[in-house]
Coordinates of C-alpha atoms and ligand atoms in Angstrom, one line a residue:
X1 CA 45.3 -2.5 -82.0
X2 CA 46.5 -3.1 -78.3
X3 CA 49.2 -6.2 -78.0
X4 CA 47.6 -9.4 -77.6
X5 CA 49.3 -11.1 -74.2
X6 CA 47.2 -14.0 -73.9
X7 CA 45.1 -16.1 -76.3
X8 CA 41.5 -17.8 -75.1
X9 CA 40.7 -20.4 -77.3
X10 CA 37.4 -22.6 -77.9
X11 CA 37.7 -26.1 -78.7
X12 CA 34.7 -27.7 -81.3
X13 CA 34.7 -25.7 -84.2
X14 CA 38.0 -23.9 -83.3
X15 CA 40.6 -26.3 -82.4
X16 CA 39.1 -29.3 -83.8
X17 CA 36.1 -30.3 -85.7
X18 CA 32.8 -30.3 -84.9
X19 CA 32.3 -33.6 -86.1
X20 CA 34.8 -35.3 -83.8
X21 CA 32.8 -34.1 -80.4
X22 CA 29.5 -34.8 -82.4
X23 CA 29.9 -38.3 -84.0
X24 CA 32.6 -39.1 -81.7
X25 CA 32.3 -38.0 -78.2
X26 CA 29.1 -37.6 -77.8
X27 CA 27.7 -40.9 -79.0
X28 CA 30.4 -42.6 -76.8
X29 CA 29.0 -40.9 -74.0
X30 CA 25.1 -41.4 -74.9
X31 CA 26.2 -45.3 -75.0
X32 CA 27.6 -45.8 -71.9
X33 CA 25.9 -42.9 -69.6
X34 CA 23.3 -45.2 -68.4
X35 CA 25.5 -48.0 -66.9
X36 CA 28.0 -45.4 -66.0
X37 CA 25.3 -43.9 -63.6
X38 CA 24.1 -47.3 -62.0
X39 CA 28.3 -48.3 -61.6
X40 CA 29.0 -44.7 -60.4
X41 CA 26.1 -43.5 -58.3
X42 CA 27.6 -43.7 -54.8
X43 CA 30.5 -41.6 -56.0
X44 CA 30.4 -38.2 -54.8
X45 CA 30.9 -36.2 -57.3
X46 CA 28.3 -38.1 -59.5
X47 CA 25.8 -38.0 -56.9
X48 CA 26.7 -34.0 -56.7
X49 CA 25.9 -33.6 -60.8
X50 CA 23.0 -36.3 -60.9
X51 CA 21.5 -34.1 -58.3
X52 CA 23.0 -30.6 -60.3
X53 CA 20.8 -31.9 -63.4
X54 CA 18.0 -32.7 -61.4
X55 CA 17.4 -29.1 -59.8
X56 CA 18.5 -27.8 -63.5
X57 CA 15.3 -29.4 -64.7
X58 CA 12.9 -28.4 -61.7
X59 CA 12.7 -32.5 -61.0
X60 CA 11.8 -33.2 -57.6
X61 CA 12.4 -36.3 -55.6
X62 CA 13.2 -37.4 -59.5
X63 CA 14.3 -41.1 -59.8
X64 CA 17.6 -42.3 -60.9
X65 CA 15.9 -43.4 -64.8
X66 CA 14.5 -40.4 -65.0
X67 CA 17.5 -38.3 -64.5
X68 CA 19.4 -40.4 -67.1
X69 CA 16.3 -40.0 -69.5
X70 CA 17.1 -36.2 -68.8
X71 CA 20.7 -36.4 -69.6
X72 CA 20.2 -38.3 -72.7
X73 CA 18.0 -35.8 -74.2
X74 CA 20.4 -33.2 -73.7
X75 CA 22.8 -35.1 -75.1
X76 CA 20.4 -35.6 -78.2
X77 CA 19.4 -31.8 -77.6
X78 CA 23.5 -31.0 -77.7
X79 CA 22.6 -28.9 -74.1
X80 CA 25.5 -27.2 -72.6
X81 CA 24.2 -27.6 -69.1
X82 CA 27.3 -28.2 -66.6
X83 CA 25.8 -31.2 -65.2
X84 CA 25.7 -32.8 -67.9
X85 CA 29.3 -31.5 -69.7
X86 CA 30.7 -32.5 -65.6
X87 CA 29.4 -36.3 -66.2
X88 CA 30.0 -36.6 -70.3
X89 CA 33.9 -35.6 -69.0
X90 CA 33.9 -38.4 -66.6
X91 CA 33.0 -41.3 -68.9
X92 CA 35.3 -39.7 -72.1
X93 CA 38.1 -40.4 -69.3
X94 CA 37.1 -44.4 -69.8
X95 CA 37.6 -44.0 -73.9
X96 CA 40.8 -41.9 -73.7
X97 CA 42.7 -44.4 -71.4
X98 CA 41.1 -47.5 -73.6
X99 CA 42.4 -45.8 -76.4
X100 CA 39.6 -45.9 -78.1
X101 CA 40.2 -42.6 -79.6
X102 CA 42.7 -39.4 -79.5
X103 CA 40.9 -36.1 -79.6
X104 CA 40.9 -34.5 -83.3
X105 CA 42.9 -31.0 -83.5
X106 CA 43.4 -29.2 -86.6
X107 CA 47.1 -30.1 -88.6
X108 CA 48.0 -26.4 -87.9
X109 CA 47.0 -25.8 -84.5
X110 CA 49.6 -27.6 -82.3
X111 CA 52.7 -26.0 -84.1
X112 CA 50.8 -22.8 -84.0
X113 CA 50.2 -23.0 -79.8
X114 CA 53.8 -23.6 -79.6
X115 CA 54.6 -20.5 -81.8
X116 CA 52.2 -18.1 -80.1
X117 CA 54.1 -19.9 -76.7
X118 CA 57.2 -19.4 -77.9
X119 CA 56.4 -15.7 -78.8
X120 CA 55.8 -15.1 -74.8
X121 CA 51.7 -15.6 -75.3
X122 CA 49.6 -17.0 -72.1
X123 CA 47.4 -20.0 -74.0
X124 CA 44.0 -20.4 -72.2
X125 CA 40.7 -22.4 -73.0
X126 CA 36.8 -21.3 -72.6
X127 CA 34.9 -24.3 -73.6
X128 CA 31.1 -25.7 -72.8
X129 CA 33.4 -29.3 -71.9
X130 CA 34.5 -29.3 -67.9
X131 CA 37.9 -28.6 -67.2
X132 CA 38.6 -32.0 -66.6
X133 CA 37.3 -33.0 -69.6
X134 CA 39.4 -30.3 -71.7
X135 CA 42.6 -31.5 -70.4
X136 CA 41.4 -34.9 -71.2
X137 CA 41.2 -33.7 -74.6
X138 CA 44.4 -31.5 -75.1
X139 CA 46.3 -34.4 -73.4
X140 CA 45.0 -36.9 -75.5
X141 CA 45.1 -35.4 -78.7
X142 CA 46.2 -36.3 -82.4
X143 CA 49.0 -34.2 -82.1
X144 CA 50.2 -35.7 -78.7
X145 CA 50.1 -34.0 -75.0
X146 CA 49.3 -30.6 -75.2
X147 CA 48.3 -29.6 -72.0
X148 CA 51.6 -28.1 -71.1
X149 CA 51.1 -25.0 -73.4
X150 CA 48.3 -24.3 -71.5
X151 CA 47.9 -22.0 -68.4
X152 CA 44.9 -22.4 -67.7
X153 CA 40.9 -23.9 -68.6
X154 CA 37.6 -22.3 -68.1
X155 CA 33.9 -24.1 -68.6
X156 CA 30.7 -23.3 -68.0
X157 CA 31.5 -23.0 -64.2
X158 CA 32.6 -19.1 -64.7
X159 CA 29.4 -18.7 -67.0
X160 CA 27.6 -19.3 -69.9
X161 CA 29.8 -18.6 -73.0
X162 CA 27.7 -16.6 -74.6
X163 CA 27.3 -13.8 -71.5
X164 CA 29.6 -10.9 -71.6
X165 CA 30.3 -11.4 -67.1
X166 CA 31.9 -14.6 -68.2
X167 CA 34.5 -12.9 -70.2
X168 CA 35.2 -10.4 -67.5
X169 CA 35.4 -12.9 -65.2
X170 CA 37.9 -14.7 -67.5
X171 CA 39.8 -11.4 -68.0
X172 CA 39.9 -11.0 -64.4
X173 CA 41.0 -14.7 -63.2
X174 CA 44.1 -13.9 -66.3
X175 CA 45.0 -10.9 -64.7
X176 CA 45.2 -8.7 -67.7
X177 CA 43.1 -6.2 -69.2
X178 CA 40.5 -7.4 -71.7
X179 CA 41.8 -5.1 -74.6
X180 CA 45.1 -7.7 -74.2
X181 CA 43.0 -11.1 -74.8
X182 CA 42.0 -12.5 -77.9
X183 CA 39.2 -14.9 -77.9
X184 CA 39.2 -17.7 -80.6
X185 CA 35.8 -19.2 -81.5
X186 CA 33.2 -20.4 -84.3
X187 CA 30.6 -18.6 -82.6
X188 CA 29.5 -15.5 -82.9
X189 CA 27.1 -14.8 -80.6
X190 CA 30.0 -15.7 -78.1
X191 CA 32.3 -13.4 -80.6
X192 CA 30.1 -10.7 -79.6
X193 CA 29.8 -11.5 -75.8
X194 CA 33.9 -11.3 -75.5
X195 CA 34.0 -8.2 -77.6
X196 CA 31.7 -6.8 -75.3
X197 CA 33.6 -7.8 -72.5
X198 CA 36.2 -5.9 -73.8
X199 CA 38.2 -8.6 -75.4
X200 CA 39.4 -8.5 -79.3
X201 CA 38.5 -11.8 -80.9
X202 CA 39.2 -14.2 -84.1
X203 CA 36.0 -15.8 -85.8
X204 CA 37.1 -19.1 -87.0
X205 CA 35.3 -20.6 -90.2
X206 CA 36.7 -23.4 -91.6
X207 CA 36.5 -24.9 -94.8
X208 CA 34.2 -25.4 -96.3
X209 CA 32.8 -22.5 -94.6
X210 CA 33.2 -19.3 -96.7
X211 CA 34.5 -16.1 -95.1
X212 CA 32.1 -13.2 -95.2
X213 CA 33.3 -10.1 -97.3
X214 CA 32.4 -8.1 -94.3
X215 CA 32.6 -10.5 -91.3
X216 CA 31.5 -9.3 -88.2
X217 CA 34.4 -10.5 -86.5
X218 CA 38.2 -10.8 -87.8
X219 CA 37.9 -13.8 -89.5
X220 CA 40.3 -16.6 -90.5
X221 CA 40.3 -20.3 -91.7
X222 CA 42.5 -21.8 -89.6
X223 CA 45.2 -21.2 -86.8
X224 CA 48.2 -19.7 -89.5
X225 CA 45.8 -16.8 -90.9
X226 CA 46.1 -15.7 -87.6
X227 CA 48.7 -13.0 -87.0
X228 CA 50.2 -11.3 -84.4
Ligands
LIG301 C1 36.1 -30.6 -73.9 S1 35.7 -31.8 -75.1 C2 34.0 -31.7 -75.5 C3 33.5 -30.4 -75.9 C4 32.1 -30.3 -75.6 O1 31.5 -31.1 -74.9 C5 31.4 -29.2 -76.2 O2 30.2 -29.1 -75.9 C6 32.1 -28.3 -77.0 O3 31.8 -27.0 -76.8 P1 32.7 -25.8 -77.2 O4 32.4 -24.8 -76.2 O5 34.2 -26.2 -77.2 O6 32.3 -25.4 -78.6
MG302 MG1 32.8 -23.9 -80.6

């Protein structure tokens, strides 16, 4: 197999549970997106996503209610649509800084970032959360700061993550070829979009998931399994 230069990792399902951005995050966000909205609604870059989720959902000359009635089905509908992942991001920043929780990451996966770091890897993230929201999560995290072993953070912004262009465009905004990225995930719909992008990949199935005796995708429990 080509060297692997630089890792691409998801975060829900990868990273950290599923459960955390589920019963945690999302809820938070559910709760306080309505009033965050009426507070927030002269801000720019609110008014830019209220009016992103709008067009997203052929709404026209929609009112403010009915945009947050949108947003909180797709919260409820767990949508990916950058509008929404753009807004959720801004009130998490309220809950982080409150301290009202510390992102969940898997025991193993900090001191196995630093090791791939330390063996001259490039760490990058591809999640559905916006980039803001990412570094919100890696810098608030149960194992401390950890945006500095990151180069870099891609959302929905380059593309949908299970379209093979995102990859390439990944690949390309790296600067290395595909065959020399690994991309980390649960999913395997996005497994496949990344392998046909070129990229080798790791299909992540934690306990108590069971591993497939002939996965379709390398496939590992957690961060040590994985070796390079
Ligand atoms: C960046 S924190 C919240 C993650 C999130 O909103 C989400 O939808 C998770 O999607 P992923 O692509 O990381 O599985
Ligand atoms: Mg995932």
């Amino acid at each position: 197999m080509p060297e692997i230069r630089a890792i691409v990792t998801d975060i829900e399902g990868t990273t950290s549970s599923i459960s955390f951005v589920k019963d945690v995050l999302f809820p938070y966000a559910r709760k306080r997106l309505p009033a965050f909205v009426e507070t927030h609604a002269d801000r720019p870059e609110v008014q830019h996503w209220l009016h992103e989720a709008a067009k997203e959902a052929n709404y026209i000359e929609a009112s403010r209610k009915e945009v947050i009635d949108l947003l909180l089905r797709w919260i409820d509908e767990d949508r990916k649509f950058t509008a929404l992942k753009a807004l959720q991001g801004m009130i998490w920043q309220e809950g982080y800084e409150a301290g009202d929780y510390r992102a969940h990451v898997y025991p193993e996966v900090a001191a196995q970032l630093r090791a791939w770091r330390a063996k001259g890897l490039h760490l990058y993230v591809y999640s559905s959360g916006s980039v803001p929201a990412q570094k919100l999560f890696f810098g608030h995290s149960e194992s401390g700061d950890l945006t500095t072993l990151f180069a870099g953070y891609f959302d929905t912004e380059t593309g949908p993550k299970r379209e093979q262009d995102s990859y390439e465009k990944i690949a390309g905004a790296i600067g290395e070829q595909p065959q020399h990225l690994l991309f980390l995930s649960d999913i395997v719909e996005e497994l496949d979009a990344a392998r046909a992008a070129g990229f080798q990949t790791g299909w992540l199935l934690r306990p108590p998931q069971a591993i497939p005796t002939e996965p379709r995708h390398p496939a590992y429990a957690d961060f040590d399994a994985i070796t390079l």
